[in-house]
Every structure is written in structure tokens, then in C-alpha cells.
Amino acid sequence: MLRRLSIAVAGGLLLASAVAGCGGGDDAGSGNGGGGDDKITLGFSQVGAESGWRTANTKSIQESAASAGIDLKFSDAQGKQENQIKAIRNFITQRVDVIAFSPVVESGWSTVLKEAKDAGIPVILTDRAIDDPDTSLYKTFIGSDFVEEGKKAGDWLVKEYNGKTDPVNIVELQGTPGAAPANDRKSGFADVIKADTKFKVVASQTGQFTRTDGKAVMETFLKSQPKIDVLYAHNDDMGLGAIEAIEAAGKKPGTDIKIITVDAVKDGMTALSEGKINFIVECSPLLGPQLMDLVKKVNNGETIPQRVLTEETTFTPEQAKEVLADRKY
Ligand code: GYE
């Protein structure tokens, strides 16, 4: 161990990463990463820090890279596709072993991903998909089925209003425009509720997946819509912002306006347990451990499945009360 350590330090590496490399140990001999360093280098481009989900996802990726002994180069795109494209190009120049990223939007990736492919650097999509039909541009996509999440939200609503005939006016807070979870959560939900004409989406706008925008857009909905029965927010944060707007307007969230959200982060689950949200569709941000496994396999040239689906559930207020204390994020 001492010898490896001194070689690594002589190679100009940070002491901390050299120690982590010795601790990780299981990648020794993989032959990757030049200059006598046998650690895998992973370049990861994150969307930003827009929500509680994203914060938990970043933590999961950073912690699991450290415990897997993977050298993580982490880059925050601050919500901009151009920053992600720059980050990916930097990773290519640095000749990282594997690139992973969570695409801000679905389209516009073919050029940069072809560059990665030509450079022989494998790419893994995490959390969000892209709409490019050329699946040879990436090795796998790990994450949730967002259409299914939207459907689960719609299914709950259909059951909740079963047997009733009065119109149900719905307002929708969409995620960031062009993002897979915004597109898919909208279409999955719409697909389910269209079967019954009493459901009407009377207003639908982006709240950028943030609390601030969720609150601001809900304020305008409350002013412009004479009757709102249901709010469907594409994530907890926008729902939590909207709750503030609803309370400020003198209405009771969860009672006067029923609220459905997606994610199930701790703050969302707390509001659910208090009855301010009525139903949450879970979307797990804890993708780190599985991602690191896939990175190691891809780096070893092993075949991996083209799609790795995250398992998730849904929560009612009663269920939220039961699991809240043990919720990790
Ligand atoms: O639901 C939202 C976040 O891509 C699944 O992005 C993710 C979504 C998540 O900002 O809170």
C-alpha cells in the first residue's frame, strides 16, 4: 500500500484520492487511466441544483463514487444545455474513462455524443433520456419511467373522483421545458385523464421544477382561474411553492385544492403527512450505487442492459406518516 501511495503522489495526484484508491482496491489491474493510476475516471455532468431531488441525486453520485474508488470529475450545468455540451467536450479532452450525464433537455445531443463515440469514450445517460434514435451513442440509460409516473398521478385522480360527474378543473405546473420528466409526466397524466371528459386541464405552465417559480405561477393561476379543484405539479418543490401561494390566498391546500406531486423527497413527504399534499408518485434520486456498478462494467468492456429501470412506488398521507422517519432524502 505504501508503495502505491508514493507512486500516486509522485504521479501528481491528490493525497486524498490516492488513499481512496487504495481503500477501494477492487479496480486494481483494470488497466485504465494512464500514468500508473488504476482508478477509473468518471466525468459527470449534472443538470443543476433546482430541486430537493437534484440535491439528493448529486449527493448519491458523489458518495457512491467515493466508496467505489472512482475518481469523479463533477460538473454543474446550472440548468443550461450549452454548459453540459462544454463539460462533455472537456471530459473528452481530458480523456476520462467514462462519461455520464443527466440531460437538461431531450434533444440536441447527437453532435457531442458522436464526438465522445469517435474518441472511444463510453457514455451513460442517468436520470433523463434523450430523443436521439441512434442508441449506439450511449451504452445504457439508468433512471425512472416518467410516463408511468404521470399515469400513476392520473390513476389516483380517476379513483379519487370515481362516481362523481361535476367538472374537475385541474391546473398543472410543468417541469423545465423540453426536459424528459416534464414531457413524459405531462403526457402520461393526460393519457389517463382523457378517458373522462369531466377532467379539464384549465391551465398548464412551467414552474421550472423550482419552489420559487412554482409559487409565482400558482399565484397567477389563482388570480386567473375562477375555480381550481386540483393541482398536478411535476415535482414536490413546485408543489411546495404552490402551497405557499394557496395559503396566502386564504385557501387550504389538500382540502380546497387537491394536490398531486412527483418525487417524494422529505419536504414533500412531510407536507403529504400533514394532508397539504394528497398523493405523491415516487421518483428515486438514489442512482449513485447502480451508476458506479455500470461504470465499472462498461470500463471492463462487459455487456450491460440498454435500459436500467428504477423501482418506485406511490404514497398516500397515511403511508407517508409510516415511512417519514426513515426517509433518506
Ligand atoms: O423529478 C425534479 C428534478 O429529472 C427526475 O428533475 C428528475 C427531475 C425531478 O428537478 O425534481
Coordinates of C-alpha atoms and ligand atoms in Angstrom, one line a residue:
M1 CA 0.0 0.0 0.0
L2 CA 2.8 2.4 0.9
R3 CA 4.5 1.9 -2.4
R4 CA 1.3 2.5 -4.4
L5 CA 0.7 5.6 -2.3
S6 CA 4.1 7.1 -3.0
I7 CA 3.8 6.3 -6.7
A8 CA 0.5 8.0 -6.9
V9 CA 1.8 11.1 -5.1
A10 CA 4.8 11.2 -7.3
G11 CA 2.4 11.0 -10.2
G12 CA 1.0 14.3 -9.0
L13 CA -2.3 13.0 -7.7
L14 CA -4.1 14.4 -4.6
L15 CA -3.2 12.5 -1.5
A16 CA -6.9 12.1 -0.6
S17 CA -7.7 10.4 -3.9
A18 CA -4.6 8.2 -3.6
V19 CA -5.8 7.0 -0.2
A20 CA -9.3 6.4 -1.5
G21 CA -7.8 4.4 -4.4
C22 CA -6.0 2.1 -2.0
G23 CA -9.2 1.7 0.1
G24 CA -11.3 0.9 -3.0
G25 CA -8.8 -1.7 -4.2
D26 CA -11.1 -3.7 -6.5
D27 CA -10.2 -1.9 -9.6
A28 CA -6.6 -2.7 -9.5
G29 CA -5.4 -4.1 -12.8
S30 CA -8.2 -2.8 -14.9
G31 CA -5.5 -1.1 -17.0
N32 CA -7.4 2.2 -17.3
G33 CA -6.2 5.7 -16.5
G34 CA -2.7 6.3 -17.7
G35 CA 0.4 7.2 -15.6
G36 CA 0.3 4.2 -13.2
D37 CA -3.1 5.2 -11.8
D38 CA -5.5 2.3 -11.9
K39 CA -8.6 4.3 -10.8
I40 CA -11.4 4.8 -13.2
T41 CA -12.1 8.4 -14.0
L42 CA -15.8 9.3 -14.5
G43 CA -16.8 12.7 -15.9
F44 CA -20.3 13.5 -14.7
S45 CA -22.4 16.5 -15.9
Q46 CA -25.3 17.3 -13.6
V47 CA -28.3 19.4 -14.5
G48 CA -28.0 21.9 -11.7
A49 CA -29.4 22.3 -8.2
E50 CA -33.0 23.1 -9.0
S51 CA -34.8 20.8 -6.5
G52 CA -34.5 18.6 -3.4
W53 CA -34.4 15.7 -5.8
R54 CA -31.4 17.0 -7.6
T55 CA -29.5 17.8 -4.3
A56 CA -30.1 14.2 -3.2
N57 CA -29.1 12.8 -6.6
T58 CA -25.8 14.8 -6.5
K59 CA -25.0 13.5 -3.0
S60 CA -25.8 10.0 -4.0
I61 CA -23.4 10.2 -7.0
Q62 CA -20.6 11.9 -5.1
E63 CA -20.8 9.5 -2.1
S64 CA -21.0 6.3 -4.2
A65 CA -18.2 7.4 -6.5
A66 CA -16.0 7.9 -3.4
S67 CA -16.9 4.5 -1.9
A68 CA -16.5 2.7 -5.2
G69 CA -13.0 4.2 -5.5
I70 CA -13.9 6.0 -8.7
D71 CA -12.3 9.4 -9.5
L72 CA -15.3 11.7 -10.1
K73 CA -15.0 14.8 -12.1
F74 CA -18.3 16.6 -11.3
S75 CA -19.6 19.5 -13.3
D76 CA -22.8 21.5 -12.6
A77 CA -24.5 22.8 -15.8
Q78 CA -26.7 25.3 -13.9
G79 CA -29.7 24.3 -16.0
K80 CA -28.1 25.0 -19.3
Q81 CA -27.6 22.6 -22.2
E82 CA -24.7 24.7 -23.6
N83 CA -22.8 24.2 -20.3
Q84 CA -23.4 20.4 -20.5
I85 CA -22.1 20.3 -24.0
K86 CA -19.0 22.2 -22.9
A87 CA -18.5 19.9 -19.9
I88 CA -18.7 16.8 -22.1
R89 CA -16.2 18.3 -24.6
N90 CA -13.8 18.9 -21.6
F91 CA -14.2 15.4 -20.4
I92 CA -13.3 14.2 -23.9
T93 CA -10.2 16.4 -24.0
Q94 CA -9.2 15.1 -20.6
R95 CA -9.7 11.6 -21.8
V96 CA -11.8 10.4 -18.9
D97 CA -12.6 6.7 -18.9
V98 CA -16.4 7.0 -18.8
I99 CA -18.8 10.0 -19.3
A100 CA -22.2 10.1 -17.5
F101 CA -24.7 12.9 -17.6
S102 CA -28.3 13.8 -16.8
P103 CA -29.5 15.7 -19.9
V104 CA -31.1 19.1 -19.2
V105 CA -33.4 18.6 -22.3
E106 CA -34.2 15.7 -24.5
S107 CA -33.0 16.9 -27.9
G108 CA -29.8 18.3 -29.4
W109 CA -27.2 15.8 -28.3
S110 CA -26.1 13.9 -31.5
T111 CA -23.0 16.1 -32.3
V112 CA -21.4 16.0 -29.0
L113 CA -22.2 12.3 -28.4
K114 CA -20.7 11.4 -31.7
E115 CA -17.5 13.2 -30.6
A116 CA -17.4 11.1 -27.5
K117 CA -18.1 7.9 -29.5
D118 CA -15.3 8.8 -32.0
A119 CA -12.9 9.3 -29.1
G120 CA -13.8 5.9 -27.8
I121 CA -15.3 7.1 -24.5
P122 CA -18.4 5.3 -23.4
V123 CA -21.4 7.4 -22.3
I124 CA -24.1 6.5 -19.8
L125 CA -27.3 8.5 -19.5
T126 CA -28.5 8.9 -16.0
D127 CA -31.9 10.0 -14.7
R128 CA -33.2 11.6 -18.0
A129 CA -33.3 10.2 -21.6
I130 CA -32.6 11.8 -24.9
D131 CA -34.8 11.6 -28.0
D132 CA -32.0 10.6 -30.4
P133 CA -33.0 7.3 -32.2
D134 CA -29.3 6.4 -32.5
T135 CA -28.9 4.2 -29.4
S136 CA -25.3 3.5 -30.3
L137 CA -24.5 6.9 -28.9
Y138 CA -24.7 5.7 -25.3
K139 CA -24.2 2.4 -23.5
T140 CA -27.2 2.5 -21.2
F141 CA -29.9 4.7 -19.7
I142 CA -30.5 4.4 -16.0
G143 CA -33.5 6.1 -14.4
S144 CA -37.3 6.2 -13.9
D145 CA -40.1 5.7 -16.4
F146 CA -41.6 9.2 -16.3
V147 CA -44.6 8.4 -18.5
E148 CA -45.5 5.7 -15.9
E149 CA -45.2 8.3 -13.2
G150 CA -47.6 10.6 -15.0
K151 CA -50.0 7.7 -15.4
K152 CA -49.9 6.9 -11.7
A153 CA -50.8 10.5 -10.9
G154 CA -53.7 10.3 -13.3
D155 CA -54.9 6.9 -12.0
W156 CA -55.1 8.3 -8.5
L157 CA -57.2 11.2 -9.7
V158 CA -59.6 9.0 -11.6
K159 CA -60.1 6.9 -8.5
E160 CA -60.5 9.9 -6.2
Y161 CA -63.3 11.3 -8.4
N162 CA -64.9 8.0 -9.2
G163 CA -68.7 8.2 -9.4
K164 CA -68.7 12.0 -9.5
T165 CA -70.0 13.9 -12.5
D166 CA -69.2 17.5 -11.8
P167 CA -66.3 19.0 -13.8
V168 CA -62.9 18.8 -12.2
N169 CA -60.7 21.8 -13.0
I170 CA -57.0 21.0 -13.0
V171 CA -54.0 23.3 -13.0
E172 CA -50.7 21.8 -14.0
L173 CA -47.2 23.0 -13.0
Q174 CA -44.8 21.6 -15.6
G175 CA -41.1 20.9 -15.2
T176 CA -38.5 22.7 -17.3
P177 CA -39.4 23.0 -20.9
G178 CA -38.0 20.2 -23.1
A179 CA -36.9 18.0 -20.2
A180 CA -37.9 14.4 -20.4
P181 CA -39.6 14.3 -17.0
A182 CA -41.7 17.4 -18.0
N183 CA -42.7 16.0 -21.3
D184 CA -43.4 12.5 -20.1
R185 CA -45.1 13.3 -16.8
K186 CA -47.5 15.6 -18.8
S187 CA -48.3 13.1 -21.5
G188 CA -48.7 10.1 -19.1
F189 CA -51.1 12.1 -17.0
A190 CA -53.0 13.4 -20.0
D191 CA -53.4 9.9 -21.4
V192 CA -55.1 8.6 -18.3
I193 CA -57.5 11.5 -17.6
K194 CA -58.6 12.0 -21.3
A195 CA -60.9 8.9 -20.9
D196 CA -63.3 11.0 -18.8
T197 CA -64.4 14.5 -20.1
K198 CA -65.1 15.8 -16.6
F199 CA -61.4 16.3 -16.1
K200 CA -60.2 19.6 -17.6
V201 CA -56.7 21.0 -17.5
V202 CA -57.7 24.6 -17.4
A203 CA -54.1 26.0 -17.1
S204 CA -50.7 24.4 -17.6
Q205 CA -47.4 26.3 -17.3
T206 CA -43.8 25.6 -16.4
G207 CA -42.6 26.2 -12.9
Q208 CA -39.1 25.2 -13.8
F209 CA -39.0 22.5 -11.2
T210 CA -38.3 25.1 -8.5
R211 CA -40.2 26.3 -5.4
T212 CA -39.9 30.0 -6.4
D213 CA -41.4 29.5 -9.8
G214 CA -44.0 27.0 -8.5
K215 CA -45.2 29.7 -6.1
A216 CA -45.2 32.5 -8.6
V217 CA -47.1 30.6 -11.3
M218 CA -49.6 29.3 -8.8
E219 CA -50.3 32.9 -7.8
T220 CA -51.2 33.7 -11.3
F221 CA -53.3 30.6 -11.6
L222 CA -55.2 31.6 -8.5
K223 CA -55.9 35.0 -9.9
S224 CA -56.9 33.9 -13.4
Q225 CA -58.9 30.8 -12.7
P226 CA -62.3 31.2 -11.0
K227 CA -62.4 27.5 -9.8
I228 CA -59.4 25.2 -9.2
D229 CA -60.1 21.7 -7.8
V230 CA -56.8 20.0 -8.4
L231 CA -53.1 20.9 -8.8
Y232 CA -50.8 18.5 -10.5
A233 CA -47.2 19.5 -10.1
H234 CA -44.4 17.7 -11.9
N235 CA -42.3 17.7 -8.7
D236 CA -42.5 18.3 -5.0
D237 CA -40.7 21.6 -5.0
M238 CA -43.1 23.3 -7.3
G239 CA -46.0 21.8 -5.2
L240 CA -44.4 23.2 -2.0
G241 CA -44.1 26.6 -3.6
A242 CA -47.7 26.4 -4.8
I243 CA -48.8 25.5 -1.2
E244 CA -47.4 28.8 0.0
A245 CA -49.4 30.7 -2.7
I246 CA -52.6 28.8 -1.9
E247 CA -52.3 29.5 1.8
A248 CA -51.5 33.2 1.1
A249 CA -54.8 33.3 -0.9
G250 CA -56.7 32.1 2.2
K251 CA -57.3 28.5 0.9
K252 CA -56.5 25.2 2.4
P253 CA -54.0 23.1 0.4
G254 CA -55.1 19.4 0.3
T255 CA -58.7 20.3 1.1
D256 CA -59.8 23.3 -1.0
I257 CA -57.4 22.3 -3.7
K258 CA -56.2 18.7 -4.0
I259 CA -52.5 18.3 -4.8
I260 CA -50.6 15.6 -6.6
T261 CA -46.8 15.8 -7.0
V262 CA -43.9 13.6 -8.1
D263 CA -40.6 12.8 -6.3
A264 CA -41.3 12.0 -2.6
V265 CA -38.4 14.0 -1.1
K266 CA -38.5 14.6 2.6
D267 CA -40.2 18.0 2.5
G268 CA -42.8 16.7 0.1
M269 CA -43.4 13.7 2.3
T270 CA -43.8 16.0 5.3
A271 CA -46.4 18.1 3.6
L272 CA -48.1 14.8 2.5
S273 CA -48.2 13.5 6.0
E274 CA -49.8 16.8 7.1
G275 CA -52.5 16.5 4.5
K276 CA -51.3 19.5 2.5
I277 CA -50.5 17.2 -0.4
N278 CA -52.9 14.3 -1.2
F279 CA -50.7 12.0 -3.3
I280 CA -47.1 11.6 -4.3
V281 CA -45.6 9.5 -7.0
E282 CA -42.1 8.4 -6.0
C283 CA -39.1 9.0 -8.2
S284 CA -35.9 7.9 -6.6
P285 CA -32.8 10.1 -6.9
L286 CA -30.5 7.5 -5.3
L287 CA -29.0 6.4 -8.6
G288 CA -25.3 6.6 -7.5
P289 CA -24.6 2.9 -6.4
Q290 CA -26.1 1.4 -9.6
L291 CA -24.4 4.0 -11.7
M292 CA -21.0 3.2 -10.3
D293 CA -21.6 -0.5 -10.9
L294 CA -22.4 0.2 -14.5
V295 CA -19.4 2.5 -14.9
K296 CA -17.1 -0.4 -13.7
K297 CA -18.7 -2.9 -16.0
V298 CA -18.6 -0.6 -19.1
N299 CA -15.0 0.2 -18.3
N300 CA -14.2 -3.5 -18.2
G301 CA -15.9 -4.0 -21.6
E302 CA -18.7 -6.1 -20.1
T303 CA -22.1 -6.1 -21.8
I304 CA -24.8 -4.2 -19.8
P305 CA -28.5 -3.8 -20.4
Q306 CA -29.6 -0.9 -22.6
R307 CA -32.1 0.2 -20.0
V308 CA -31.9 0.1 -16.3
L309 CA -35.2 1.0 -14.7
T310 CA -35.5 2.4 -11.2
E311 CA -38.1 0.8 -8.9
E312 CA -40.5 3.1 -7.3
T313 CA -43.9 3.4 -5.5
T314 CA -46.6 5.9 -4.6
F315 CA -47.6 7.4 -1.2
T316 CA -50.8 8.5 0.4
P317 CA -50.8 10.7 3.6
E318 CA -51.1 7.5 5.8
Q319 CA -48.2 5.8 4.0
A320 CA -46.1 9.0 4.3
K321 CA -46.6 9.0 8.1
E322 CA -45.3 5.5 8.3
V323 CA -42.1 6.0 6.3
L324 CA -41.2 9.6 7.0
A325 CA -38.8 9.0 9.9
D326 CA -36.7 6.6 7.8
R327 CA -36.7 8.6 4.6
K328 CA -33.1 9.1 3.4
Y329 CA -33.7 12.1 1.2
Ligands
GYE1 O1 -38.3 14.9 -10.6 C1 -37.2 17.0 -10.4 C2 -35.8 17.4 -10.8 O2 -35.0 14.5 -13.6 C3 -36.3 13.1 -12.3 O3 -35.6 16.7 -12.1 C4 -35.6 14.4 -12.4 C5 -36.4 15.6 -12.0 C6 -37.0 15.6 -10.7 O4 -35.6 18.7 -10.9 O5 -37.4 17.4 -9.1

